[in-house]
Coordinates of C-alpha atoms in Angstrom, one line a residue:
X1 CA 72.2 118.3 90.9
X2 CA 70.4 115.0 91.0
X3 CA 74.0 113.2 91.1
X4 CA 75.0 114.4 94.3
X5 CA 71.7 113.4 95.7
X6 CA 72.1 109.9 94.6
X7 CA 73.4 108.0 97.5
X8 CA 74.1 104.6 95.9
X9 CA 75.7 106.4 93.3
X10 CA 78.1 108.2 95.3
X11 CA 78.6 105.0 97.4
X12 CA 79.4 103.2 94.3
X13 CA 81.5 106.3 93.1
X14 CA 83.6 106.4 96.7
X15 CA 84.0 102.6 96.7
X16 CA 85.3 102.7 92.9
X17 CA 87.7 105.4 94.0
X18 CA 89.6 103.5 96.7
X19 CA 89.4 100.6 94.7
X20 CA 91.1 101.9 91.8
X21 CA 93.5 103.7 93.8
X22 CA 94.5 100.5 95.6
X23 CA 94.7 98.7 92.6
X24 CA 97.1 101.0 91.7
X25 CA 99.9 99.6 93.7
X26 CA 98.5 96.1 93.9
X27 CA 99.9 95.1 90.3
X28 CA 103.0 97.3 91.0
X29 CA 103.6 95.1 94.2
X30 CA 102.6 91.9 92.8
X31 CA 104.4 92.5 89.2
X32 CA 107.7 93.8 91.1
X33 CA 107.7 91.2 93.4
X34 CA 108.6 88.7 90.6
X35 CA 111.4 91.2 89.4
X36 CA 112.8 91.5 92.8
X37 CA 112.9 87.4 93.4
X38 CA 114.4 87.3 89.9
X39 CA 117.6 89.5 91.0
X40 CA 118.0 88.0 94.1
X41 CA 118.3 84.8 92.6
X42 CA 120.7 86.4 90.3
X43 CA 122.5 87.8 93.3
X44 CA 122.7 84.3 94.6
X45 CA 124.4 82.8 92.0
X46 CA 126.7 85.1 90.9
X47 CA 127.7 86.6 94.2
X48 CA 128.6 89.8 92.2
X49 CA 128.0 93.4 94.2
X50 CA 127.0 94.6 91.5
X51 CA 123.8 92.3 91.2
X52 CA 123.8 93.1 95.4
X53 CA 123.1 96.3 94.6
X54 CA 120.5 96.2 92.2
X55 CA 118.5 93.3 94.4
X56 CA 118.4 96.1 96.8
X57 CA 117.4 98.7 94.3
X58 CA 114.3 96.4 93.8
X59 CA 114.1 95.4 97.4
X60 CA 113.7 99.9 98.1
X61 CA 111.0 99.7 95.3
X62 CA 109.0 97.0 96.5
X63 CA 108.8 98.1 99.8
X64 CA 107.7 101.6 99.4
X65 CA 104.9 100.1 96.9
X66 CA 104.3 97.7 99.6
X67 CA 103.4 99.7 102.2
X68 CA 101.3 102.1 100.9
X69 CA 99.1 99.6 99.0
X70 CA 98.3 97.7 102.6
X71 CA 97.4 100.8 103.7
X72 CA 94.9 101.8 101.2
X73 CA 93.5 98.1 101.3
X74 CA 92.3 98.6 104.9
X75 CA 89.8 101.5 103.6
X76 CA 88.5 99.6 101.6
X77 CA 87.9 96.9 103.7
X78 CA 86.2 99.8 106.2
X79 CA 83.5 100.5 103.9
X80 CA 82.1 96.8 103.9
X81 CA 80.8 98.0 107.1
X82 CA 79.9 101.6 106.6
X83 CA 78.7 102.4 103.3
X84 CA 78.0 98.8 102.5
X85 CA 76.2 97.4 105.1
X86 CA 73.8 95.6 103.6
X87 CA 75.4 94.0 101.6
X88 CA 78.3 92.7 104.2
X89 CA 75.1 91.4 106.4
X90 CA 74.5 89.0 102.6
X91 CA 77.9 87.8 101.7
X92 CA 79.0 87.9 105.1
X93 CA 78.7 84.1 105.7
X94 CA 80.6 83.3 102.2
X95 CA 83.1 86.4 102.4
X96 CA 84.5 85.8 106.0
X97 CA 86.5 82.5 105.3
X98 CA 88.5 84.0 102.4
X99 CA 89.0 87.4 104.0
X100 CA 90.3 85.8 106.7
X101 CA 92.4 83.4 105.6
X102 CA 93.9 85.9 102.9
X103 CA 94.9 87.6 106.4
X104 CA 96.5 84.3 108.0
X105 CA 98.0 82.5 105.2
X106 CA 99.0 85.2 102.7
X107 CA 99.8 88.5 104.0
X108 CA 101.1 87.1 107.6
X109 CA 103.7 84.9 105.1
X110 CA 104.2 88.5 102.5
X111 CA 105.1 90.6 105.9
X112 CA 107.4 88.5 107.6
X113 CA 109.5 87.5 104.7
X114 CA 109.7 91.0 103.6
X115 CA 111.0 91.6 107.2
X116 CA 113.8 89.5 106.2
X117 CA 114.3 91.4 102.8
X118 CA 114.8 94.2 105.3
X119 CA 117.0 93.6 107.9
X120 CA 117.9 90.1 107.3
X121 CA 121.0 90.7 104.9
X122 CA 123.5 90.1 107.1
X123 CA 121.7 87.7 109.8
X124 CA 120.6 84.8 107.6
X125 CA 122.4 82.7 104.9
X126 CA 122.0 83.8 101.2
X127 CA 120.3 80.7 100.2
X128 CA 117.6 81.4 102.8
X129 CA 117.5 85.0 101.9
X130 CA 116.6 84.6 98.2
X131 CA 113.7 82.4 98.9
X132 CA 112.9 84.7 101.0
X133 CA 112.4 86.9 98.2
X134 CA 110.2 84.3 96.3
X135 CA 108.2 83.8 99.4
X136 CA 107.5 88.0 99.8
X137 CA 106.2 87.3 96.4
X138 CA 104.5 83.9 96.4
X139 CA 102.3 85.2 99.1
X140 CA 101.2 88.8 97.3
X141 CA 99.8 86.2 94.7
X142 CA 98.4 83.8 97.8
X143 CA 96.6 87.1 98.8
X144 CA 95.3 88.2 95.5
X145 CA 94.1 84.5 95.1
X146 CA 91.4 85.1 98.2
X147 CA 90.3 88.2 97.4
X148 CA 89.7 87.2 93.8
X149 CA 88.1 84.0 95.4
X150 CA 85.8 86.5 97.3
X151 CA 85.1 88.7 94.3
X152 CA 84.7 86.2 91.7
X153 CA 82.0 84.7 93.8
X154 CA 79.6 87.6 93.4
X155 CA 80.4 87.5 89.5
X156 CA 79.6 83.5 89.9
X157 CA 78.2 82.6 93.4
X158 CA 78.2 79.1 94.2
X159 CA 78.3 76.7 97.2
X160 CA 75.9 78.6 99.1
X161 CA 71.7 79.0 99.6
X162 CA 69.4 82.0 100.4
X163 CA 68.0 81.8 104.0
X164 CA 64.6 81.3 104.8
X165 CA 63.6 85.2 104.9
X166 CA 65.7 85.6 101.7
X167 CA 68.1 88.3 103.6
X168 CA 71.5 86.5 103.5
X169 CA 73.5 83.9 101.4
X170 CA 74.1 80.6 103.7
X171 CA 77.3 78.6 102.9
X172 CA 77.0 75.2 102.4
X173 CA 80.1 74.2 100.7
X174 CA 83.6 75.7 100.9
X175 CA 85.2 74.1 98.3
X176 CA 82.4 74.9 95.6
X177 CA 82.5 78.7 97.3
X178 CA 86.1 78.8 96.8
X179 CA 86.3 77.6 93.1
X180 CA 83.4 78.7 91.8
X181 CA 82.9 78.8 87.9
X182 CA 85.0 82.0 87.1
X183 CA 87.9 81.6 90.1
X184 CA 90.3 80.0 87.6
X185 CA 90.2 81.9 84.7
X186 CA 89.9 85.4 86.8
X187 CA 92.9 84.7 88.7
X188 CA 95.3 83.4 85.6
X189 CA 93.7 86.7 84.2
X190 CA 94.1 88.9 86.2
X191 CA 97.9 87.8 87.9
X192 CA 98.9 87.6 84.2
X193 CA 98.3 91.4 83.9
X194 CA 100.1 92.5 87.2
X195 CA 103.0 90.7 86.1
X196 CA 102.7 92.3 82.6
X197 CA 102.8 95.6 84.6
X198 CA 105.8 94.6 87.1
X199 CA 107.7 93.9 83.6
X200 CA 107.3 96.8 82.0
X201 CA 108.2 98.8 85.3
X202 CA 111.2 97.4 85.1
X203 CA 111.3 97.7 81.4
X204 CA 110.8 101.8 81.9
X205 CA 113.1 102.3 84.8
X206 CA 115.9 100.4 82.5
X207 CA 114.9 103.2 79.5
X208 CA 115.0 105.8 81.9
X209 CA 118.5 105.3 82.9
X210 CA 119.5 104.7 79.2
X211 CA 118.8 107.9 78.1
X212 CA 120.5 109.9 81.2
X213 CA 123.5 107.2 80.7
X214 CA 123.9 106.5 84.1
X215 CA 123.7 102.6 85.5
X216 CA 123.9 101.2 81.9
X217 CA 125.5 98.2 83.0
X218 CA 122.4 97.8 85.0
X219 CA 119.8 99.2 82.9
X220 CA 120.8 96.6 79.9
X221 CA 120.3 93.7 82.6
X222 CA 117.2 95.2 83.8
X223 CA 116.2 95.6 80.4
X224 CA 116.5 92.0 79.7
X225 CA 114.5 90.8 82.5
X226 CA 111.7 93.0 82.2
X227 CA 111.6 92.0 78.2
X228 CA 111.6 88.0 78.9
X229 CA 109.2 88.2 81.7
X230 CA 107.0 90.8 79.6
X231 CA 107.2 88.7 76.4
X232 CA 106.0 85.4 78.1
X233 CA 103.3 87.0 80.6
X234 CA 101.9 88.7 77.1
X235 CA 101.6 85.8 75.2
X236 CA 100.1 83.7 78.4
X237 CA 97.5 86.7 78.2
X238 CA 96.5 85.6 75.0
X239 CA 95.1 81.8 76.5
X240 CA 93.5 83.6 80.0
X241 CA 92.0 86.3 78.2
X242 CA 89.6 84.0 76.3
X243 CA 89.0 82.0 78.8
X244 CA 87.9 84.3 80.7
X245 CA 85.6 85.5 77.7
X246 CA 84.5 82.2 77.4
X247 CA 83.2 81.8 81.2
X248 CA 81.3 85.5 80.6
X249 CA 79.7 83.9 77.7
X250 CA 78.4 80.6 79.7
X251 CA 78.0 82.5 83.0
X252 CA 77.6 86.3 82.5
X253 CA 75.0 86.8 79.1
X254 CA 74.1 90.5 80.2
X255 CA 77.3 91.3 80.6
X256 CA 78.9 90.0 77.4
X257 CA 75.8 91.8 75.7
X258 CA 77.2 95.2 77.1
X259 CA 80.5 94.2 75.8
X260 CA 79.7 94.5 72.7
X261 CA 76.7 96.6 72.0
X262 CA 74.0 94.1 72.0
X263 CA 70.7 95.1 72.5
X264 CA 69.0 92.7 70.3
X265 CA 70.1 89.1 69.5
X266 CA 72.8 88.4 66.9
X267 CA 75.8 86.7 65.9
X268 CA 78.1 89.2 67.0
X269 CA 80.8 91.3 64.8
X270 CA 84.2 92.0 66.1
X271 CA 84.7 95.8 66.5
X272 CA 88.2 97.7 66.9
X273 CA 86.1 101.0 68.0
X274 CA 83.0 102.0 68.1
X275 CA 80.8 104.2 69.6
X276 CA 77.1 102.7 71.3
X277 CA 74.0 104.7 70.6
X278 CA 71.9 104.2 73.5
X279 CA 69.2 105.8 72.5
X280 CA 68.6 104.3 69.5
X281 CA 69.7 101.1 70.9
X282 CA 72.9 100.7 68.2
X283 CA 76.7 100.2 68.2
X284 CA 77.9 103.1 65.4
X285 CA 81.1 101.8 64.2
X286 CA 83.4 102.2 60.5
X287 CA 84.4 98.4 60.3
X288 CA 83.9 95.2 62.1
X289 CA 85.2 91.0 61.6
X290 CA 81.3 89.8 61.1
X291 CA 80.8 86.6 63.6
X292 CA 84.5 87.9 65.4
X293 CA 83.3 88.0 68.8
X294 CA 81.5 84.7 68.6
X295 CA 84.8 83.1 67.1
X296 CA 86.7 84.4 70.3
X297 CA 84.0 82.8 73.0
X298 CA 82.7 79.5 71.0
X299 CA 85.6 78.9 68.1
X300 CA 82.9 78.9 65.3
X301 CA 81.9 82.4 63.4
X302 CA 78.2 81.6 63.4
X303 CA 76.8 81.6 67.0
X304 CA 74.3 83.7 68.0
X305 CA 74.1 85.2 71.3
X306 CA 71.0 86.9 73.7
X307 CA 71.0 90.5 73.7
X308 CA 69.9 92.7 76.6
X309 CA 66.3 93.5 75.2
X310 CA 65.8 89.7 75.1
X311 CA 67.1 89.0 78.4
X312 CA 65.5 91.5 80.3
X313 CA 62.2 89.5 79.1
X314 CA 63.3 86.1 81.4
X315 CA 62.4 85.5 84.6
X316 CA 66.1 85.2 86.1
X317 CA 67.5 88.7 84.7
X318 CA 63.8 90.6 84.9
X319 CA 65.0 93.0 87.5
X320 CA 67.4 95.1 85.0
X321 CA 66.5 97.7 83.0
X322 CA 68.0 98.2 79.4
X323 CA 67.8 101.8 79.2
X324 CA 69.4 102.6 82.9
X325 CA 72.5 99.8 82.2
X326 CA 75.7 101.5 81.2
X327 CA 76.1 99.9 78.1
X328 CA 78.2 102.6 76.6
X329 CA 80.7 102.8 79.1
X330 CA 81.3 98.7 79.7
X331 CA 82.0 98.8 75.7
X332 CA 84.0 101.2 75.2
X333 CA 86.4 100.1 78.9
X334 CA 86.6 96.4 77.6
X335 CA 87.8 98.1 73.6
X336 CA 90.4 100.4 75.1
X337 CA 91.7 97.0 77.5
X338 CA 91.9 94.9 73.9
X339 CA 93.5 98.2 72.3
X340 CA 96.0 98.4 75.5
X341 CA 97.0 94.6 75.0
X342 CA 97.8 95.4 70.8
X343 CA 100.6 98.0 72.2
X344 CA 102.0 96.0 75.3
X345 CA 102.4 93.4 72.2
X346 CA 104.1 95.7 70.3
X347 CA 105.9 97.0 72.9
X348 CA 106.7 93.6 74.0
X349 CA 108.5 92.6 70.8
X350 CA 110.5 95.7 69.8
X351 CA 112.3 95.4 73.4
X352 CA 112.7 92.1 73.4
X353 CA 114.1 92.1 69.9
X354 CA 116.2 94.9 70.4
X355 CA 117.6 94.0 73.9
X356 CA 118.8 91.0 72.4
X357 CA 120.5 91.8 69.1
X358 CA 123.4 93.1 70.1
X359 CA 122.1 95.7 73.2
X360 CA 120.7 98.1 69.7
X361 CA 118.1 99.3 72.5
X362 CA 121.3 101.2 73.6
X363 CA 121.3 103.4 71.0
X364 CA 117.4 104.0 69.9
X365 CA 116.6 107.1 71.8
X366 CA 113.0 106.3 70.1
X367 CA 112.2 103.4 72.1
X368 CA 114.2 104.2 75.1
X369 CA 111.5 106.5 75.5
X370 CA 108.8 104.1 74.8
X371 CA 110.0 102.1 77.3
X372 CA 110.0 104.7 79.6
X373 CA 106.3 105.2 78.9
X374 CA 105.1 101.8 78.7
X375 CA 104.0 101.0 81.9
X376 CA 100.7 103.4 80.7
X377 CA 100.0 100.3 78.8
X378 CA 99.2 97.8 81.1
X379 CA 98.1 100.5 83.7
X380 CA 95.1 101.4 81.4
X381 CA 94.2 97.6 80.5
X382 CA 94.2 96.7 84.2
X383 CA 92.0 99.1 85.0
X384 CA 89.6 99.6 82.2
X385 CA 89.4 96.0 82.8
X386 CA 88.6 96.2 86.2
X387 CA 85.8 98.4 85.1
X388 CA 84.5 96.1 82.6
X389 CA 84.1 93.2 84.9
X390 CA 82.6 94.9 88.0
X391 CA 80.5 97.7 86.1
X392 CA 79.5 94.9 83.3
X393 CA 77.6 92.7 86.2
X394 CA 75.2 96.2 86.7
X395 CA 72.6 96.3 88.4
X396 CA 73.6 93.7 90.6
X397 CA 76.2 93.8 93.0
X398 CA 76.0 89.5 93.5
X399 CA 75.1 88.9 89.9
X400 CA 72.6 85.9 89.3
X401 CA 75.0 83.4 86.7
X402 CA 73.3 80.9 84.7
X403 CA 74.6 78.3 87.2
X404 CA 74.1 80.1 90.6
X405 CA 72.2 78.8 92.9
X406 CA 68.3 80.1 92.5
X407 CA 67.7 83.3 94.3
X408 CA 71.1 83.6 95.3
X409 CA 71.4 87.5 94.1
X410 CA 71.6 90.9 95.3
X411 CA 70.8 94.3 93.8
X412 CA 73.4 97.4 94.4
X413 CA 70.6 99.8 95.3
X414 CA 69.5 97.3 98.0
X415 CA 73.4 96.6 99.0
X416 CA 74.2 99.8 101.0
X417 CA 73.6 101.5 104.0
X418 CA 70.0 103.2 105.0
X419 CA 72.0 105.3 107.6
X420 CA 74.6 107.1 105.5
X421 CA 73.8 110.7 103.6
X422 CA 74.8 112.2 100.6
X423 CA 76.8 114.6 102.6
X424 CA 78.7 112.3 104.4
X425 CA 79.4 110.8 101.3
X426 CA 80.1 113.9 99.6
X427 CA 82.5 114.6 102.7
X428 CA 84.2 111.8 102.5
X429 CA 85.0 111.6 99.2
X430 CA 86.7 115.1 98.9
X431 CA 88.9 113.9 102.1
X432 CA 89.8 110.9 100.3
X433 CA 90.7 112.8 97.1
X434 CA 93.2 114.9 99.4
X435 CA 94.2 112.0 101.4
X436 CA 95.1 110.2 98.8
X437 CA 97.0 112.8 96.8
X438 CA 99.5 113.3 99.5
X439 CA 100.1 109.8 100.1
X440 CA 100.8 109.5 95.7
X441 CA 102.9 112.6 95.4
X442 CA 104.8 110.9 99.0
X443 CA 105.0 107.3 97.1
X444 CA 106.2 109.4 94.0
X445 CA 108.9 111.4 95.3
X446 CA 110.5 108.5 97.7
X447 CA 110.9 106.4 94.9
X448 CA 111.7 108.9 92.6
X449 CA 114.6 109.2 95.4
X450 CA 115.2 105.5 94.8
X451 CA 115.6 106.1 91.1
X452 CA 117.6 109.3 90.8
X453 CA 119.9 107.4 93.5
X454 CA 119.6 104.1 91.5
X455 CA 121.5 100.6 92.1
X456 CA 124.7 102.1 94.5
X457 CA 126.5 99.7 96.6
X458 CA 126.3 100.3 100.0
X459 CA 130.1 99.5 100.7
X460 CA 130.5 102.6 98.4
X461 CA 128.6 104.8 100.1
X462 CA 131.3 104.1 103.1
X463 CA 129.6 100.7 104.7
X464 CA 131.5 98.5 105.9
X465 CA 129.4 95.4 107.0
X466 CA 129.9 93.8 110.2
X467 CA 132.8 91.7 111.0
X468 CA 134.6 89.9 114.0
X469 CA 137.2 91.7 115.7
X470 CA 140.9 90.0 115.8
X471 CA 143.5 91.8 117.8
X472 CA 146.5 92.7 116.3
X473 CA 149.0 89.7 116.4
X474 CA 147.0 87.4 118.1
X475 CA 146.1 85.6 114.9
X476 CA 149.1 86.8 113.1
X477 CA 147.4 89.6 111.3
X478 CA 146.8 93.5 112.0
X479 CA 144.2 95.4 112.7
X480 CA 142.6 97.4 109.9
X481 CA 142.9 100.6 111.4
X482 CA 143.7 102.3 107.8
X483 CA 144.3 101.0 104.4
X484 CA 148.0 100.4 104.1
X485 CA 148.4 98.9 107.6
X486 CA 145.5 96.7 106.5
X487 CA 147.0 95.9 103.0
X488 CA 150.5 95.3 104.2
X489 CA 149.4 92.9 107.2
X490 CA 147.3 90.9 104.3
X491 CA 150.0 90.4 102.0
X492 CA 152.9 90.1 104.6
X493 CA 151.2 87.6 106.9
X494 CA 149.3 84.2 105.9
X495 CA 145.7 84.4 106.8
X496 CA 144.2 81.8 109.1
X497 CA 141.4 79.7 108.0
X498 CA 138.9 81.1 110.7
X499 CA 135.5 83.3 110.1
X500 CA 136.9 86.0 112.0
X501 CA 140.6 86.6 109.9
X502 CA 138.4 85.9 106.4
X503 CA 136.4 88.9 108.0
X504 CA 139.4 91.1 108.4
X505 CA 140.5 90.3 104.9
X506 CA 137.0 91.6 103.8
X507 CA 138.0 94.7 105.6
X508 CA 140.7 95.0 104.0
X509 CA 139.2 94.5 100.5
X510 CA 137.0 97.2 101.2
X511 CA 139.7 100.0 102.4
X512 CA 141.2 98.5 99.2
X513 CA 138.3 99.3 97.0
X514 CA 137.0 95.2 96.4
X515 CA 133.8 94.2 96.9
X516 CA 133.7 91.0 99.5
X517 CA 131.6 88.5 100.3
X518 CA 129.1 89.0 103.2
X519 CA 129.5 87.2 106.2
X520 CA 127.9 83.4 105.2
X521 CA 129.3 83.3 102.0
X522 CA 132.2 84.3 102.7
X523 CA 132.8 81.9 106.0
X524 CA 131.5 78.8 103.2
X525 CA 134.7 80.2 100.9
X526 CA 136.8 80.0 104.2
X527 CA 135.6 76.5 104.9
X528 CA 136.2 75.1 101.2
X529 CA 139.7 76.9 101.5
X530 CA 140.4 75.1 104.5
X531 CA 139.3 71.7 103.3
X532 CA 141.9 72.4 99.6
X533 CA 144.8 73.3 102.6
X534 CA 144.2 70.2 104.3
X535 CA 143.5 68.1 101.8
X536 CA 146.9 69.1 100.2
X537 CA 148.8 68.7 103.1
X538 CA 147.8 65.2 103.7
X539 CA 149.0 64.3 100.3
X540 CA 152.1 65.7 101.0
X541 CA 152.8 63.7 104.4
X542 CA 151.4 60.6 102.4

């Protein structure tokens, strides 16, 4: 079949693969990373075990979402050089700041803070511990900022010239590079949807542990966050969705023409579904807003906008052909994205409202399990999305924008590699199928694990945490060698304001069933006891 002898489609095909299996876990990592700082901060405050406990629930999560997501990035970043060659040797003057830096500054900060969310419980205070949770996720959304940087400047280049033999893009200015005319409104976009998706996680793993009963305590608190963040993050979608439709309109013509259907110049309707005739060149649909779409990009109902047939006749987009683009599939991938957004919406405001009055979520088996299932939602808009804006900018792979600098443009078929075959390609993509299965159903069932587990306390699970070591007598209390000894010493014998006897007393809390303070908080709660005894002591010489 002519498909499996089509190199740059299978390149494209391969790279679209790892990409959207990466991006998989990207808005799982950035969206739960915001859930995670939000229950550490909780944690923080209230110094309840219970909140301890589900921070580390989140902490378990994150991690395992973490991992494999920096793993399936590096793939990616392997076929620059393999399968697209040619096209790394064009951007490669504009693409290696950002790449880098997203290396240095973001996912250098991510890693090592997450290192602390590991193993740092108990070596670091709890104030520098929970922004050490904000950090982990402060720099997921410094790293999606430079690789958005790096894509949005092949939907918009800028800040750069072609060569003198017209084989690679020359930077000229960083800054312009950086924020080109699409950075802003692609970012706000596109962070906006991961943390719609990292909400309604959190919103289904609440639902899920409604209707088994277990962790309801939990699950209602869960519930709560995920419905606040969600709400927000939906309605801020409303504001970066259009402008993002409006820099398409002033940057991206062919694109938005694909969007909707448009062969031929019009003002053009707003349609819920449709279906695009390609053949005879027509968008077949049973209703439409007339002038809807142009309302959405320009705020008037009466502006009319370039379709493909007329844009294929200029000079600066006469390399594309209008019957090879895939017109029908950018339409109906940006429709299903708007239809995705009506029921995370929806979605949004039955849980919130319901979470709210009175916990009635609760008791409403019916959307217990559509919050369980939600998280399709926001899946499906991120990446039919994702197809709209990189399959939309077809047949180029840097797409020539109104305001990009002249000649500044690349064509897929002429972006990849002369020295790779169909059956290498053809090879490679089956591995990565398998490869890739066995690393989901491994993601699936360790958090899976996570969730049938859910929020325990460690103490409960028979960990004590570590504590100084007093010898019996020698600051008047006993060694807690068993409960009762431990109990009886505690109530029999004053404790000393040190570190070490509050540690003891933690000890004892724990044989006792309690939940103490860790180490740092609970050495401040020594020192403020120590200050009150003191203080009182002097007003009673006085």
């Amino acid at each position: 079949m002519e498909i499996f002898s089509d190199v740059v489609l299978l390149s494209r095909f391969q790279f679209a693969l790892t990409v959207a299996y990466h991006f998989l876990f990207v808005p799982l990592s950035i969206g739960l990373g915001l859930i995670l700082a939000i229950n550490e901060t909780r944690y923080f405050r209230t110094r309840d075990q219970k909140d301890a406990a589900a921070a580390q629930f989140w902490v378990k999560v994150f991690t395992a979402t973490f991992a494999i997501g920096v793993a399936t990035g590096i793939t990616m970043e392997f076929s620059f050089g393999t399968n697209w060659a040619n096209y790394s040797r064009f951007v490669g003057d504009i693409f290696g700041a950002p790449l880098a830096a997203e290396a240095l500054f973001a996912f250098f900060l991510e890693s090592v803070f997450l290192g602390v969310l590991l193993f740092g419980r108990k070596k670091v205070s709890p104030r520098f511990y929970m922004v050490s949770a904000w950090l982990v996720w402060f720099g997921s959304c410094l790293s999606a900022l430079w690789i958005l940087i790096a894509n949005s400047w092949m939907q918009t280049p800028a800040g750069g010239v072609l060569n003198a033999d017209g084989t690679e893009a020359v930077i000229t200015d960083f800054f312009a590079a950086a924020f080109n005319p699409s950075i802003f409104a692609r970012y706000t976009h596109t962070v906006d949807a991961l943390l719609i998706m990292g909400a309604f996680c959190a919103i289904a793993v609440a639902g899920w542990y409604l209707l088994k009963g277990k962790h309801t305590e939990f699950a209602m608190k869960t519930m709560r966050i995920g419905a606040v963040v969600g709400i927000i993050t939906s309605c801020l979608m409303i504001v970066f969705a259009h402008s993002s439709a409006v820099v398409v309109y002033e940057e991206q013509p062919t694109k938005l023409a694909m969007m909707e259907g448009m062969y031929d110049s019009e003002v053009p309707p707003l349609y819920a579904i449709g279906i695009v005739d390609e053949e005879n060149q027509e968008v077949l649909a049973p209703f439409a807003i007339p002038g809807g779409t142009s309302f959405l990009a320009t705020g008037t109902w009466d502006t009319e906008y370039p379709g493909l047939n007329q844009l294929a006749e200029t000079e600066k987009y006469a390399d594309m052909n209008v019957d090879e683009l895939p017109v029908g599939v950018v339409f109906q991938s940006y429709h299903i994205m708007v239809a995705m957004y009506g029921l995370i919406m929806l979605t949004s405001i039955l849980v919130l409202i319901f979470t709210f009055k009175g916990g009635k979520i609760a008791k409403m088996r019916w959307l217990q399990w559509l919050a369980v299932l939600s998280p399709i939602w926001p899946f499906i808009a991120i990446q039919t999305g994702w197809i709209t804006a990189e399959v939309g900018r077809q047949p180029w792979v840097v797409y020539p924008s109104v305001t990009g600098p002249e000649g500044v443009e690349l064509l897929t078929a002429d972006g990849v590699s002369v020295s790779v075959s169909n059956w290498e390609l053809l090879l490679t993509i089956a591995l990565f199928i398998v490869v890739y299965l066995i690393l989901l159903i491994g993601w699936c069932r360790v958090v899976g694990r996570f969730i049938k587990e859910g929020p325990v306390n460690p103490k409960a699970k028979g960990q004590v945490p570590m504590v100084a070591t007093v010898a019996p007598g020698a600051d008047g209390a006993a060694s807690a060698d068993n409960g009762d000894a431990a109990e009886a010493a505690a109530d029999e014998t004053p404790m000393p304001k040190s570190f070490a006897a509050t540690e003891v007393k933690a000890v004892a809390e724990v044989f006792d069933g309690k939940d103490p303070l860790p180490p740092f908080a609970a050495a401040e709660e020594a020192k403020d006891a120590s200050a009150a005894n003191a203080s009182t002591d002097q007003e009673g010489r006085e």
